[in-house]
Amino acid sequence: MRFMMLLKADKTTETGKLPIRKDLEVIGRYNEQLVKAGVLLDAAGLQPSSKGAKVTLDDPDEIEGRSHRMGEARAVRHATEQRAARAGN
């Protein structure tokens, strides 16, 4: 079984600031327990949502077959264009 731990986004998390030392220590102890149990697969963090892109499919009801794959391709292209525009490229 796999789990993902998320922290609800707020003004602090969206700035990309790290948690306070006390919280990092608690997280570290918990991660250490997971490592010792052999169940920790990855402890990488996620980026703030401000670095992401909103993806919308043309036809969200059709999620199978060619239409779905083409919708994904358009969504990825759109997200890439949005990211480049924010970066000033």
mmCIF file of C-alpha atoms in Angstrom:
data_model
loop_
_atom_site.group_PDB
_atom_site.id
_atom_site.type_symbol
_atom_site.label_atom_id
_atom_site.label_comp_id
_atom_site.label_asym_id
_atom_site.label_seq_id
_atom_site.Cartn_x
_atom_site.Cartn_y
_atom_site.Cartn_z
ATOM 1 C CA MET A 1 0.000 0.000 0.000
ATOM 2 C CA ARG A 2 1.262 3.492 -0.812
ATOM 3 C CA PHE A 3 0.525 6.749 0.965
ATOM 4 C CA MET A 4 1.117 10.371 0.112
ATOM 5 C CA MET A 5 1.255 12.974 2.836
ATOM 6 C CA LEU A 6 0.160 16.451 1.852
ATOM 7 C CA LEU A 7 0.027 19.724 3.685
ATOM 8 C CA LYS A 8 -2.918 21.912 2.756
ATOM 9 C CA ALA A 9 -1.688 24.921 0.821
ATOM 10 C CA ASP A 10 -1.738 28.287 2.543
ATOM 11 C CA LYS A 11 0.138 31.579 2.215
ATOM 12 C CA THR A 12 3.236 30.104 3.845
ATOM 13 C CA THR A 13 3.427 26.918 1.772
ATOM 14 C CA GLU A 14 2.828 28.819 -1.467
ATOM 15 C CA THR A 15 5.950 30.909 -0.852
ATOM 16 C CA GLY A 16 8.018 27.726 -0.800
ATOM 17 C CA LYS A 17 9.260 28.365 2.753
ATOM 18 C CA LEU A 18 10.284 25.317 4.748
ATOM 19 C CA PRO A 19 8.376 24.361 7.904
ATOM 20 C CA ILE A 20 9.722 25.542 11.252
ATOM 21 C CA ARG A 21 12.551 23.536 12.842
ATOM 22 C CA LYS A 22 10.258 21.777 15.354
ATOM 23 C CA ASP A 23 7.959 20.541 12.555
ATOM 24 C CA LEU A 24 10.950 19.382 10.489
ATOM 25 C CA GLU A 25 12.220 17.385 13.458
ATOM 26 C CA VAL A 26 8.830 15.682 13.895
ATOM 27 C CA ILE A 27 8.661 14.910 10.170
ATOM 28 C CA GLY A 28 12.230 13.601 10.292
ATOM 29 C CA ARG A 29 11.476 11.225 13.176
ATOM 30 C CA TYR A 30 8.381 9.944 11.386
ATOM 31 C CA ASN A 31 10.311 9.414 8.142
ATOM 32 C CA GLU A 32 13.002 7.573 10.089
ATOM 33 C CA GLN A 33 10.377 5.167 11.444
ATOM 34 C CA LEU A 34 9.120 4.566 7.900
ATOM 35 C CA VAL A 35 12.673 3.871 6.690
ATOM 36 C CA LYS A 36 13.289 1.393 9.537
ATOM 37 C CA ALA A 37 10.017 -0.345 8.677
ATOM 38 C CA GLY A 38 11.154 -0.581 5.045
ATOM 39 C CA VAL A 39 8.083 1.176 3.680
ATOM 40 C CA LEU A 40 9.375 4.641 2.720
ATOM 41 C CA LEU A 41 9.631 4.841 -1.065
ATOM 42 C CA ASP A 42 10.390 8.535 -1.494
ATOM 43 C CA ALA A 43 10.515 11.639 0.659
ATOM 44 C CA ALA A 44 10.728 14.229 -2.108
ATOM 45 C CA GLY A 45 8.629 17.338 -1.735
ATOM 46 C CA LEU A 46 6.189 18.885 -4.162
ATOM 47 C CA GLN A 47 6.435 22.347 -5.665
ATOM 48 C CA PRO A 48 4.016 25.128 -4.692
ATOM 49 C CA SER A 49 0.885 25.183 -6.835
ATOM 50 C CA SER A 50 1.983 28.598 -8.123
ATOM 51 C CA LYS A 51 4.617 26.731 -10.167
ATOM 52 C CA GLY A 52 2.014 24.429 -11.701
ATOM 53 C CA ALA A 53 -0.544 24.837 -14.437
ATOM 54 C CA LYS A 54 -4.261 24.218 -14.597
ATOM 55 C CA VAL A 55 -5.109 21.516 -17.122
ATOM 56 C CA THR A 56 -8.545 21.262 -18.702
ATOM 57 C CA LEU A 57 -9.619 18.599 -21.187
ATOM 58 C CA ASP A 58 -11.774 19.578 -24.164
ATOM 59 C CA ASP A 59 -14.122 16.671 -23.501
ATOM 60 C CA PRO A 60 -13.716 15.466 -19.910
ATOM 61 C CA ASP A 61 -16.437 12.835 -20.363
ATOM 62 C CA GLU A 62 -14.413 10.953 -22.962
ATOM 63 C CA ILE A 63 -11.414 9.565 -21.115
ATOM 64 C CA GLU A 64 -10.594 6.517 -23.221
ATOM 65 C CA GLY A 65 -8.929 5.941 -26.533
ATOM 66 C CA ARG A 66 -7.463 8.355 -29.039
ATOM 67 C CA SER A 67 -9.493 11.359 -27.900
ATOM 68 C CA HIS A 68 -8.072 11.035 -24.382
ATOM 69 C CA ARG A 69 -4.468 10.802 -25.597
ATOM 70 C CA MET A 70 -4.898 13.811 -27.874
ATOM 71 C CA GLY A 71 -6.516 15.740 -25.021
ATOM 72 C CA GLU A 72 -3.528 14.926 -22.816
ATOM 73 C CA ALA A 73 -1.132 16.120 -25.503
ATOM 74 C CA ARG A 74 -3.038 19.412 -25.849
ATOM 75 C CA ALA A 75 -3.103 19.821 -22.072
ATOM 76 C CA VAL A 76 0.648 19.239 -21.759
ATOM 77 C CA ARG A 77 1.365 21.670 -24.598
ATOM 78 C CA HIS A 78 -0.917 24.275 -22.989
ATOM 79 C CA ALA A 79 0.737 23.832 -19.568
ATOM 80 C CA THR A 80 4.186 24.197 -21.153
ATOM 81 C CA GLU A 81 3.117 27.376 -22.928
ATOM 82 C CA GLN A 82 1.688 28.815 -19.678
ATOM 83 C CA ARG A 83 4.899 28.020 -17.808
ATOM 84 C CA ALA A 84 7.013 29.657 -20.535
ATOM 85 C CA ALA A 85 4.779 32.745 -20.523
ATOM 86 C CA ARG A 86 5.179 33.116 -16.749
ATOM 87 C CA ALA A 87 8.943 32.784 -17.118
ATOM 88 C CA GLY A 88 8.948 35.522 -19.767
ATOM 89 C CA ASN A 89 10.076 33.279 -22.647
#
